[in-house]
Tab-separated table of C-alpha atoms and ligand atoms in Angstrom:
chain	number	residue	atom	x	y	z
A	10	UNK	CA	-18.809	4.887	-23.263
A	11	UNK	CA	-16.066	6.124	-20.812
A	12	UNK	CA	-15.365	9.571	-20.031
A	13	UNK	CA	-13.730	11.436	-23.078
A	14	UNK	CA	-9.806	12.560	-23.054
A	15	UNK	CA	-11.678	16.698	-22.952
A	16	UNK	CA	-13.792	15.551	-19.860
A	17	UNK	CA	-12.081	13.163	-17.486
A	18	UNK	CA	-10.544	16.032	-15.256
A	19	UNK	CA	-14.118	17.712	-15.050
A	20	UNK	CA	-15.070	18.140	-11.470
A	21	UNK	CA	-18.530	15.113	-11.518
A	22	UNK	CA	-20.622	17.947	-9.532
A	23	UNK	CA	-21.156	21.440	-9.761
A	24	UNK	CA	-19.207	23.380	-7.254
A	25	UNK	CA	-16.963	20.082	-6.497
A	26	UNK	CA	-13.053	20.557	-6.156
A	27	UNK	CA	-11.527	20.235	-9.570
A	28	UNK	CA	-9.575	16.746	-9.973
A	29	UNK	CA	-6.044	16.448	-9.679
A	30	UNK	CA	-3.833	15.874	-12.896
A	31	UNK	CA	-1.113	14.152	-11.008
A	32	UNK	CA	-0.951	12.585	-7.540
A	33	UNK	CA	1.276	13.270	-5.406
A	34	UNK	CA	3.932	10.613	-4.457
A	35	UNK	CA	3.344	11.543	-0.271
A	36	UNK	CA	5.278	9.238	1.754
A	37	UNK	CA	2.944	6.440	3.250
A	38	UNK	CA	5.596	3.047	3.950
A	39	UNK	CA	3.154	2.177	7.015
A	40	UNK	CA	-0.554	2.590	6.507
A	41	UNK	CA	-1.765	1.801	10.526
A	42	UNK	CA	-4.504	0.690	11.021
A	43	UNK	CA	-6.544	1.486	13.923
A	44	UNK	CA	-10.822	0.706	14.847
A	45	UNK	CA	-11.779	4.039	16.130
A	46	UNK	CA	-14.514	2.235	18.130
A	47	UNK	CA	-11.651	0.488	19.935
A	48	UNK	CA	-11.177	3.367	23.138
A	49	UNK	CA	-7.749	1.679	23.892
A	50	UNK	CA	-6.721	2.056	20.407
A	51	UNK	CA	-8.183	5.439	19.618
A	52	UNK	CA	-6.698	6.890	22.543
A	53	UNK	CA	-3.035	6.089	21.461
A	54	UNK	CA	-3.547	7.898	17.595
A	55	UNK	CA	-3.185	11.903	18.763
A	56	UNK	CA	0.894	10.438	19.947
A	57	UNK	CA	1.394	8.363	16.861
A	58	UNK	CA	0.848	11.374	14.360
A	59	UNK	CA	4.085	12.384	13.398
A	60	UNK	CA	5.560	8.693	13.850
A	61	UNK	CA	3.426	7.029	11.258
A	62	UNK	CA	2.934	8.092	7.438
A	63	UNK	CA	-0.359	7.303	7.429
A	64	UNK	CA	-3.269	6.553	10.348
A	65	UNK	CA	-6.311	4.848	9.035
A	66	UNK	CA	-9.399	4.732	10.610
A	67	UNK	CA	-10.799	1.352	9.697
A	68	UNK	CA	-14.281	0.813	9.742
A	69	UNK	CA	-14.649	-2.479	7.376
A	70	UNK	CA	-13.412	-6.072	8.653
A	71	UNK	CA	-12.390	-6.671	11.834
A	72	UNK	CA	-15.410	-4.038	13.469
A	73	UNK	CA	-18.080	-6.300	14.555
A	74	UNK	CA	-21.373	-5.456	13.045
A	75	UNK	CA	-23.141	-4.169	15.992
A	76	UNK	CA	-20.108	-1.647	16.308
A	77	UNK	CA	-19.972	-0.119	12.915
A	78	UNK	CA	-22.098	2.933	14.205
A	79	UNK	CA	-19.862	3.373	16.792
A	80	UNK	CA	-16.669	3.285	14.894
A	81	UNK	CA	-17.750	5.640	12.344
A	82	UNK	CA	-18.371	8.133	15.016
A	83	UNK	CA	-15.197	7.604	16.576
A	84	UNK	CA	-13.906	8.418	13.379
A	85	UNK	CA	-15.722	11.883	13.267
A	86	UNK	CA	-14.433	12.681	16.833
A	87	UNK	CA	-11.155	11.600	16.150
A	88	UNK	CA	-11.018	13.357	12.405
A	89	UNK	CA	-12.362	16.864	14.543
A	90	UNK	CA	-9.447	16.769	17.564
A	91	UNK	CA	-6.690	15.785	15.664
A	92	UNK	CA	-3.783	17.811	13.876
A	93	UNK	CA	-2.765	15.498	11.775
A	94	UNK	CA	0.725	17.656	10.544
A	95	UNK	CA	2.366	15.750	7.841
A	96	UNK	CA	0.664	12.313	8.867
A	97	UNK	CA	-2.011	11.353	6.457
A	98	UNK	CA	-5.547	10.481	7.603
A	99	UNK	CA	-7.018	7.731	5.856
A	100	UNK	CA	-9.884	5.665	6.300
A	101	UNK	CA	-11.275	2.027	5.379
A	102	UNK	CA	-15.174	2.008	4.435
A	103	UNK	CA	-17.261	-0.799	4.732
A	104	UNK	CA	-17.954	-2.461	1.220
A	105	UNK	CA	-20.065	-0.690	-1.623
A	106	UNK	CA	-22.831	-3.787	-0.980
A	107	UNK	CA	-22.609	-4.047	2.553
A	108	UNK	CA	-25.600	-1.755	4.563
A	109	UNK	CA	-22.978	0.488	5.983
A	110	UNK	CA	-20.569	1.891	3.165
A	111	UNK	CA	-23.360	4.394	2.074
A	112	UNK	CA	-23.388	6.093	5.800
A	113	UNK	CA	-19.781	5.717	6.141
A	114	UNK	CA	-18.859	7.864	2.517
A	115	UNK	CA	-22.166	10.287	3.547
A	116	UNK	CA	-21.341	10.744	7.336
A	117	UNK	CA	-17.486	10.858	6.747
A	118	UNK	CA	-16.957	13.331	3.547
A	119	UNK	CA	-19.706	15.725	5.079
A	120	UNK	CA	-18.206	15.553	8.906
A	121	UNK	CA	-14.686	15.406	8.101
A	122	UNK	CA	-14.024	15.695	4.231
A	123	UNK	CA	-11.677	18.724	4.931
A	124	UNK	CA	-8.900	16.448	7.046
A	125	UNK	CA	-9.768	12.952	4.900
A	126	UNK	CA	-6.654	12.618	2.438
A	127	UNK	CA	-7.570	9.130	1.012
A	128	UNK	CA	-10.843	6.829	1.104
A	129	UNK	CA	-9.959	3.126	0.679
A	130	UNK	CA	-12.427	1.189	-0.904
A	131	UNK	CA	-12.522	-2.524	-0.194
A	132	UNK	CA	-13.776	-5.196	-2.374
A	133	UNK	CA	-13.625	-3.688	-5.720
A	134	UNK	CA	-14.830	-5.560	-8.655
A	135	UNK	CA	-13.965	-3.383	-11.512
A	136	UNK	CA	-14.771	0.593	-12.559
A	137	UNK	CA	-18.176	0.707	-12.119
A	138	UNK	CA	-17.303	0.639	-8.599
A	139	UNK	CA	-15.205	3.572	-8.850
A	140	UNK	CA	-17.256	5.654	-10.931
A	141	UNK	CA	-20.019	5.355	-8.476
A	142	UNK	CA	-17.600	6.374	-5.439
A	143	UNK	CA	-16.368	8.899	-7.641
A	144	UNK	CA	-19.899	10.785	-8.497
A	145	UNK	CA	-21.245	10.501	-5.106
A	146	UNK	CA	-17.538	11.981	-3.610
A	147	UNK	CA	-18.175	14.743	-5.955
A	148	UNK	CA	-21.511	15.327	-4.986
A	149	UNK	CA	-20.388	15.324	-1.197
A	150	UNK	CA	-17.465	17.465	-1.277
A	151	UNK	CA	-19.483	20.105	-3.284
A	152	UNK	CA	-22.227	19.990	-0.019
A	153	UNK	CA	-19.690	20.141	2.195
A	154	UNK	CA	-17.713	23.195	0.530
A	155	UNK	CA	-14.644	20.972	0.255
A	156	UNK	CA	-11.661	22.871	-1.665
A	157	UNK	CA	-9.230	19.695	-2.735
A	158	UNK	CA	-11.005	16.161	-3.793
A	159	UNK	CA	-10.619	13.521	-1.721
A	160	UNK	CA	-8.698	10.946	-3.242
A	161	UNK	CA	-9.171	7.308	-3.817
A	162	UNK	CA	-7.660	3.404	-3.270
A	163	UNK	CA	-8.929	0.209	-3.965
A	164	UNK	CA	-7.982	-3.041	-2.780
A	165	UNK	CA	-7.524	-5.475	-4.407
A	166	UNK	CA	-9.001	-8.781	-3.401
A	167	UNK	CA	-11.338	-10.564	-5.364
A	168	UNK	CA	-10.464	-12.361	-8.777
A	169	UNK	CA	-12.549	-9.840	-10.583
A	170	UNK	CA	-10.836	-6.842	-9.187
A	171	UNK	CA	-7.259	-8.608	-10.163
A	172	UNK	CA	-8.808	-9.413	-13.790
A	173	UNK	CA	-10.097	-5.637	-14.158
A	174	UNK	CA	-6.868	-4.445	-12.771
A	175	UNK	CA	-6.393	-1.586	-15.217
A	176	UNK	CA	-9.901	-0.380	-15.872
A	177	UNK	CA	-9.908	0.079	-11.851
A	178	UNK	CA	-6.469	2.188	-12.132
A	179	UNK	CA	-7.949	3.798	-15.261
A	180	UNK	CA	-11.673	4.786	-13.661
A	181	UNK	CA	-10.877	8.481	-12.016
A	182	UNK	CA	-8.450	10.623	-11.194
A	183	UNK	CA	-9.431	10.095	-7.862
A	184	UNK	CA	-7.183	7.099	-8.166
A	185	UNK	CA	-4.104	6.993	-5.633
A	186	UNK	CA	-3.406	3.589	-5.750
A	187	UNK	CA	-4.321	-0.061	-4.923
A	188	UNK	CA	-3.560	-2.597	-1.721
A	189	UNK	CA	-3.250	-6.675	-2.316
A	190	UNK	CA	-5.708	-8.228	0.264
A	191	UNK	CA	-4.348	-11.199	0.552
A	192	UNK	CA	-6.854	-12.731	2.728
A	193	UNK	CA	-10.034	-11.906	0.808
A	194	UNK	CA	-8.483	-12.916	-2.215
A	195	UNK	CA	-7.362	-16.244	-0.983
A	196	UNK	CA	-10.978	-17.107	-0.108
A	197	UNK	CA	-12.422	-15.814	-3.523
A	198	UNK	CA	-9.724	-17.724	-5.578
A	199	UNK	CA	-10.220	-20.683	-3.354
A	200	UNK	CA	-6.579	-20.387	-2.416
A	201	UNK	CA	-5.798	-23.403	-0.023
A	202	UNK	CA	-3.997	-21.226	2.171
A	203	UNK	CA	-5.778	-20.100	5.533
A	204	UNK	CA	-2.766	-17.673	6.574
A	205	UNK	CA	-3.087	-13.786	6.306
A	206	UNK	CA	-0.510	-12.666	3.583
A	207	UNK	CA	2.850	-14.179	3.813
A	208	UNK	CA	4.221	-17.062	2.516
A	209	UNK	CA	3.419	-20.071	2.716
A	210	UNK	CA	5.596	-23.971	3.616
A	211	UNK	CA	3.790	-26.087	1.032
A	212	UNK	CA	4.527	-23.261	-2.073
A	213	UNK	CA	7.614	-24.843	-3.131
A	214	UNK	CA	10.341	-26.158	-5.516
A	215	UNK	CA	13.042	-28.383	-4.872
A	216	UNK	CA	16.343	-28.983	-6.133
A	217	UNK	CA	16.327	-31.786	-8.750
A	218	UNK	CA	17.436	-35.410	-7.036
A	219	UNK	CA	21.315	-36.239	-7.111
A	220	UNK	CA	22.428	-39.170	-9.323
A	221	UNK	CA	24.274	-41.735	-8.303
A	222	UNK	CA	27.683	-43.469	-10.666
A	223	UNK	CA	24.870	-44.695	-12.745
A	224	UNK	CA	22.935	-41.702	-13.125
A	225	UNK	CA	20.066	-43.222	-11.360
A	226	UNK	CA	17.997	-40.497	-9.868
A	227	UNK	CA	18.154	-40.608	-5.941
A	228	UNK	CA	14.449	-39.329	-4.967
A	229	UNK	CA	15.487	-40.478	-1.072
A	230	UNK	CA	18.696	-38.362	-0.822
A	231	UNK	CA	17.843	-35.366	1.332
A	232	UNK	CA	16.845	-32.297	-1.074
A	233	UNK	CA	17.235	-28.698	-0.348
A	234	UNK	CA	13.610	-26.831	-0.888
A	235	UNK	CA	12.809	-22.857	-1.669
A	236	UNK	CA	9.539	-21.878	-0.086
A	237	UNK	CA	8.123	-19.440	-2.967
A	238	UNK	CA	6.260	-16.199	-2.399
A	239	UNK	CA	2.332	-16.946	-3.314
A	240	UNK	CA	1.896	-13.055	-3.855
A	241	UNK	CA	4.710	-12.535	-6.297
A	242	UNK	CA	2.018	-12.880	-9.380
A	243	UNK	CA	-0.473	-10.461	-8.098
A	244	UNK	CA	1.848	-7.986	-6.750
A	245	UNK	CA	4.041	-7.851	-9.627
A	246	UNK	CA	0.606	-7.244	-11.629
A	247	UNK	CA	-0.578	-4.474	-9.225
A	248	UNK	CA	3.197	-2.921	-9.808
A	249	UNK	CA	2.909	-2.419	-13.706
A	250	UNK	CA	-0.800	-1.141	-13.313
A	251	UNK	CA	0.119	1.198	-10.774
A	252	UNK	CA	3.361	2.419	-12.995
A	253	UNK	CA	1.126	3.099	-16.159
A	254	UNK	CA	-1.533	5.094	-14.456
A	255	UNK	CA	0.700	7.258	-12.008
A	256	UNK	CA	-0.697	5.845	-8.917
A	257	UNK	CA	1.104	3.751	-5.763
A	258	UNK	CA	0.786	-0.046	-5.310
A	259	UNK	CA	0.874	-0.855	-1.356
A	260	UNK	CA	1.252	-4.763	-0.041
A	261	UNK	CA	-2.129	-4.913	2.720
A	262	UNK	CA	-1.951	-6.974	5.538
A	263	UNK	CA	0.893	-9.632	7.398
A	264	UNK	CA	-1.335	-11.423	10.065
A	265	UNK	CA	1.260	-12.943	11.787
A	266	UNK	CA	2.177	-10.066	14.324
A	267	UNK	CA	4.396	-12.300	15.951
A	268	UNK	CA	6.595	-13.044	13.053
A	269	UNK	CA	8.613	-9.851	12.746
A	270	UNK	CA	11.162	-11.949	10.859
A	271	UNK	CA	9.035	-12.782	7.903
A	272	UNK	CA	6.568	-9.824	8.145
A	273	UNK	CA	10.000	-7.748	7.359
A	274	UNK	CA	10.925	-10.375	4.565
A	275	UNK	CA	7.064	-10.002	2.959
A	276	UNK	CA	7.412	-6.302	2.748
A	277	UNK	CA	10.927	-6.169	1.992
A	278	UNK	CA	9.671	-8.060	-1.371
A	279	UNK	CA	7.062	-5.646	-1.923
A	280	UNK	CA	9.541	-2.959	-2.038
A	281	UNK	CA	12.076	-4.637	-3.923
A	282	UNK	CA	9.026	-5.320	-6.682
A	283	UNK	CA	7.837	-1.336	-6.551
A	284	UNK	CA	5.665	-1.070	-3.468
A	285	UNK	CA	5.615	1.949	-1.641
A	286	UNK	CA	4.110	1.018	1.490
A	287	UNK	CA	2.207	-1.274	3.544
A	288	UNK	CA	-0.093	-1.952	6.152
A	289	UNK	CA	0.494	-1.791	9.973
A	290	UNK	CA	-2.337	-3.768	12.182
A	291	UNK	CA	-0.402	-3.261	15.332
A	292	UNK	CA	2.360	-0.556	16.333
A	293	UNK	CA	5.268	-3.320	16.059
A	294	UNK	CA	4.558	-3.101	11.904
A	295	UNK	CA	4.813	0.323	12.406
A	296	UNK	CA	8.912	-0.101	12.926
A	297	UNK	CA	9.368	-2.648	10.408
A	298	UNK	CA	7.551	-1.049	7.201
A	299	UNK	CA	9.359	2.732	7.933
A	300	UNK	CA	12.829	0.781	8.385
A	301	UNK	CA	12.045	-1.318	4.997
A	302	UNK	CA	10.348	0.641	2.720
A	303	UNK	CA	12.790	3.641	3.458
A	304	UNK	CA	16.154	3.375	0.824
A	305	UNK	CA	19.377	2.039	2.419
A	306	UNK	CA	22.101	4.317	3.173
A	307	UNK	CA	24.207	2.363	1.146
A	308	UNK	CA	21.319	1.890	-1.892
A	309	UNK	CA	21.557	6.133	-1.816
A	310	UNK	CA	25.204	6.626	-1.700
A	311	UNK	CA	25.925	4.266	-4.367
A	312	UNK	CA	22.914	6.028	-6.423
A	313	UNK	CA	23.993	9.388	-5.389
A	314	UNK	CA	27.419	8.194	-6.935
A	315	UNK	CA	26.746	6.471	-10.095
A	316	UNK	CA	24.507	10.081	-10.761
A	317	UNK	CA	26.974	12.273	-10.405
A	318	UNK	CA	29.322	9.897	-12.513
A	319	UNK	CA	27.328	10.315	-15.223
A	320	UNK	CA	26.984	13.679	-16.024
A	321	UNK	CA	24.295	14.428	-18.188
A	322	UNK	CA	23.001	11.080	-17.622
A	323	UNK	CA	24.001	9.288	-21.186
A	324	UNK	CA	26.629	7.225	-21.839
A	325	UNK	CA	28.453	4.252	-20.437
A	326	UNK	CA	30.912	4.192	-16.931
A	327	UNK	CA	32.295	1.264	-14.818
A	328	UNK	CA	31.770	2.089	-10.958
A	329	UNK	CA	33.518	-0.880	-8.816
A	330	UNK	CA	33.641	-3.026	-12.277
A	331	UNK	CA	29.913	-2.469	-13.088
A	332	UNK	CA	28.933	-1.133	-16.283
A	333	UNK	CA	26.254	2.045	-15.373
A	334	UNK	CA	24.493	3.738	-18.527
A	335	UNK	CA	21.735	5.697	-19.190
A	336	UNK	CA	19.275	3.469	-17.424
A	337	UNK	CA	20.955	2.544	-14.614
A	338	UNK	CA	21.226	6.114	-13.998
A	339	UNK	CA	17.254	5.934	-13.704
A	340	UNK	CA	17.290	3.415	-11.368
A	341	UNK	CA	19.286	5.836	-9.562
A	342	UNK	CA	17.276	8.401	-10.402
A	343	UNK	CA	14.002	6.154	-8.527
A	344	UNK	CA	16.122	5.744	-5.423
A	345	UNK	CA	17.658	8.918	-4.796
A	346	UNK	CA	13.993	10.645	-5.169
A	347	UNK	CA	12.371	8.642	-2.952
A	348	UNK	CA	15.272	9.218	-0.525
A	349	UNK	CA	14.321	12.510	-0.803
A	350	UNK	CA	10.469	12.624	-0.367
A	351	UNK	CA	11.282	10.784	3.139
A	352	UNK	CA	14.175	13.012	4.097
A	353	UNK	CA	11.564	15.842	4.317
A	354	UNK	CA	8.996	14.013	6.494
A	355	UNK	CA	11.439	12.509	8.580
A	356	UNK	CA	14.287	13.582	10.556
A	357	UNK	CA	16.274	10.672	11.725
A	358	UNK	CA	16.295	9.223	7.998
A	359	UNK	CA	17.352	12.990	6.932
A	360	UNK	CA	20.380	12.861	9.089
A	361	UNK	CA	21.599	9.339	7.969
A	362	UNK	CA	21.150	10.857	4.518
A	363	UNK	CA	22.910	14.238	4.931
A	364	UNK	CA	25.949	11.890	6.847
A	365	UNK	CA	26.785	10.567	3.400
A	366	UNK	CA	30.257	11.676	2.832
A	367	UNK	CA	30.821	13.121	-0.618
A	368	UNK	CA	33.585	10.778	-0.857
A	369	UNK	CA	31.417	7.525	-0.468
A	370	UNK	CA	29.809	9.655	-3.223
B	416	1VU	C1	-7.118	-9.630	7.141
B	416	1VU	C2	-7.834	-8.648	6.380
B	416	1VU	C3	-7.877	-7.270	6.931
B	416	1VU	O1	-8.822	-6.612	6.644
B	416	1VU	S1	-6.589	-6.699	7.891
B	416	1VU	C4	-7.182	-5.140	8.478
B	416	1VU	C5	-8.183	-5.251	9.555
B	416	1VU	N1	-7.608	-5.640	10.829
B	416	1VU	C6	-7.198	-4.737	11.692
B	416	1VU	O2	-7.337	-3.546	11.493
B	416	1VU	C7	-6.569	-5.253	12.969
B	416	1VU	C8	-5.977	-4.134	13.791
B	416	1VU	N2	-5.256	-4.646	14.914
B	416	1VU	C9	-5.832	-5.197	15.976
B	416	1VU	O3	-7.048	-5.309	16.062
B	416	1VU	C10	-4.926	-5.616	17.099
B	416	1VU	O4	-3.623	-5.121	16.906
B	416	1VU	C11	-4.818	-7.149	17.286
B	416	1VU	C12	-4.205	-7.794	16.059
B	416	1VU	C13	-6.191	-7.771	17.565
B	416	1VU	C14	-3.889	-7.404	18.483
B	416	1VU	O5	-4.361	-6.639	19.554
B	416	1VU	P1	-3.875	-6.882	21.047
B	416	1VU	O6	-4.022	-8.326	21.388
B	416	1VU	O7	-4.533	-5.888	21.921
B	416	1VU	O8	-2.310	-6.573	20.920
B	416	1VU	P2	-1.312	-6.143	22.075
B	416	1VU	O9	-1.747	-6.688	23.394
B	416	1VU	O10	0.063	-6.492	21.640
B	416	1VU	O11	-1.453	-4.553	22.106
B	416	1VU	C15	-0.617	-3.742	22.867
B	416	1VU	C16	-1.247	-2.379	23.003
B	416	1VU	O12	-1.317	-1.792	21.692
B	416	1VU	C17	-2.667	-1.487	21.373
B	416	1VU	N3	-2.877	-1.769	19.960
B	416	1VU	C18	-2.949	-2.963	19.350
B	416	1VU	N4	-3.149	-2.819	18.049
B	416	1VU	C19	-3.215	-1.492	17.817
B	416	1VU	C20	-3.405	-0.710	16.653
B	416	1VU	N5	-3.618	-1.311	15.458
B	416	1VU	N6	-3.373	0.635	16.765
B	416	1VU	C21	-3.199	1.224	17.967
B	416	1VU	N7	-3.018	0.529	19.125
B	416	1VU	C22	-3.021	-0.814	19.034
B	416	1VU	C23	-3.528	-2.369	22.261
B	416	1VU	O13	-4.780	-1.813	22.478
B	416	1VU	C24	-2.688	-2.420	23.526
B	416	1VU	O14	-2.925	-1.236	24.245
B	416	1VU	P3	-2.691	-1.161	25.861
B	416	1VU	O15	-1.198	-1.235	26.043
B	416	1VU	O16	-3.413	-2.325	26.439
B	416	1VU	O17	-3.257	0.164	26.241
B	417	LIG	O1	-8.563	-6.596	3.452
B	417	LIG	C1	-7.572	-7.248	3.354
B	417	LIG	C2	-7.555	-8.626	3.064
B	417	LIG	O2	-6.467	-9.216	3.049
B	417	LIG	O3	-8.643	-9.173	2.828
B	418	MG	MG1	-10.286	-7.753	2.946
């Protein structure tokens, strides 16, 4: 049996950090990643704190074998210079069956538990997973004299984890929230897409054929085609899980650095569907997920409007011929908080905020 209602904020270890009841909603629209291993790389994090909501230190995929070691110390020496201010320091372990994500939680919590905000945890199959990241954090953070639990996010991207969706968002209050991996899925699903995240040409509908006088179907005519987003299902999923346990659903990786056009149009989805963030692999992400995952000017006037239209928030008003009630007001409500959170991280936003006039309010 799970953890009883009376125990599940119990700290798992004696002497570990007490678990949080809520987590906090801390800005994080780009989550960078960056292989500490990688000199070139590591020596450009100390200028991108402060630029950046969150820098994560990835030691999974993409860190050859033969330089995990070598990454996870980079980590440690990076974690042990840096100030990180109001930038969040992540990291990525290696998987709970791989030979390395033992060392990695062990080495990591003990060295630098005290500046580690959130652990991701790849590859999760369901709570068991979790609860065994859970007990051991707990166990580590009471060694290491920590004073605030280190929290916790999954990613999703194997059918398992997407069929134990809530059980994973359920597991600990350790939870923060969940990614899409989009390329580890694929290949677990047997998705016949070899792209990483994004859309994809062949996911489409197309407009039904024209007719001619006789109402013959013309199947040669030219047809106009929608190219369909293959993530919509899982991310809308990930969105409603997130919601019901308190936690933050994130869109992972767009592969094609190149495409700064669609990369914007991917996460731009995300956020329209409830995402908070996303990842960065390389600094040009960096720009795209602040500038899309950060509320409009226009989104927070017209928000800041319709709120103070409505008073004490009940009741019906037309705005510009639109009918705003009571929920509409939330909706508001969503936007103008989030405006906030991000007005007090980052200055330039805080300005074009502050530059609303009170009459486009
Ligand atoms: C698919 C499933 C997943 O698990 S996704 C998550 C795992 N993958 C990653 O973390 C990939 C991280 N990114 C990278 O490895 C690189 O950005 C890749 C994609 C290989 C491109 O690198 P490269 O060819 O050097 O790009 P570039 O010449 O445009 O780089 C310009 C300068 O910027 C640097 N840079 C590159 N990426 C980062 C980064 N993520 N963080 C910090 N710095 C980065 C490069 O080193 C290069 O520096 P310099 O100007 O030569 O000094
Ligand atoms: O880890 C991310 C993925 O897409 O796989
Ligand atoms: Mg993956």
């Amino acid at each position: 049996m799970s953890r009883t209602a009376k125990d599940f904020f119990a700290p798992l270890a004696v002497g570990a950090p007490t678990p949080l009841r809520d987590i906090p909603a801390r800005p994080s629209r780009a989550i960078h990643f960056f292989d500490p291993g990688n000199e070139k790389m590591a020596a450009k994090v100390p200028d991108m704190v402060g630029s950046v909501d969150v820098l994560l230190g990835n030691l999974e995929d993409a860190v050859k074998a033969e330089n995990k070691e070598k990454s996870r110390q980079g980590l440690v020496a990076i974690g042990k210079a840096t100030d990180f201010g109001k930038t969040q320091f992540w990291t990525r372990v290696n998987s709970l069956d791989s030979p390395w994500g033992l060392d990695d939680l062990v080495t990591l919590v003990t060295e630098i538990g005290d500046k580690l905000d959130v652990i991701m945890v790849p590859k999760v199959q369901g709570a068991e997973d979790i609860h065994y990241v859970d007990r051991l954090l707990a166990q580590l953070e009471a060694k290491a004299g920590l004073d605030r639990p280190i929290l916790v996010h999954a990613i999703l991207e194997t059918a398992r984890g997407v069929a134990n969706i809530e059980e994973i968002c359920a597991a600990s209050p350790r939870m923060q929230g969940l990614s899409l991996g989009p390329a580890d899925l694929a290949a677990d699903r047997r998705m016949k897409t070899t792209r990483v995240g994004g859309g994809h040409p062949g996911y489409l509908v197309r407009e039904d054929p024209t007719r001619d006088d006789l109402g013959v179907p013309q199947y040669d005519a030219p047809r106009t085609s929608y190219q369909q987003d293959l993530w919509h299902y899982t991310i809308a999923r990930m969105v409603d899980a997130c919601a019901m346990h308190g936690i933050y659903p994130y869109y992972g990786p767009f592969g094609d650095i190149r495409d700064t056009v669609a990369c914007e149009d991917q996460f731009r989805n995300a956020f329209l569907l409830g995402c908070v963030g996303a990842w960065s692999l390389h600094p040009a992400q960096i720009t795209i997920a602040n500038k899309v995952f950060s509320p409009s000017v226009e989104d927070v006037a017209h928000a800041r409007r319709v709120i103070a239209a409505m008073g004490d928030g009940t009741g019906a008003v037309m705005i510009d011929g639109k009918m705003e009630d009571d929920a509409s007001v939330k909706q508001c409500q969503v936007m103008v908080a989030l405006a906030e959170e991000l007005a007090a991280i980052d200055p330039a936003l805080k300005e074009q905020y502050d530059a609303i006039e009170v009459a486009d309010v």
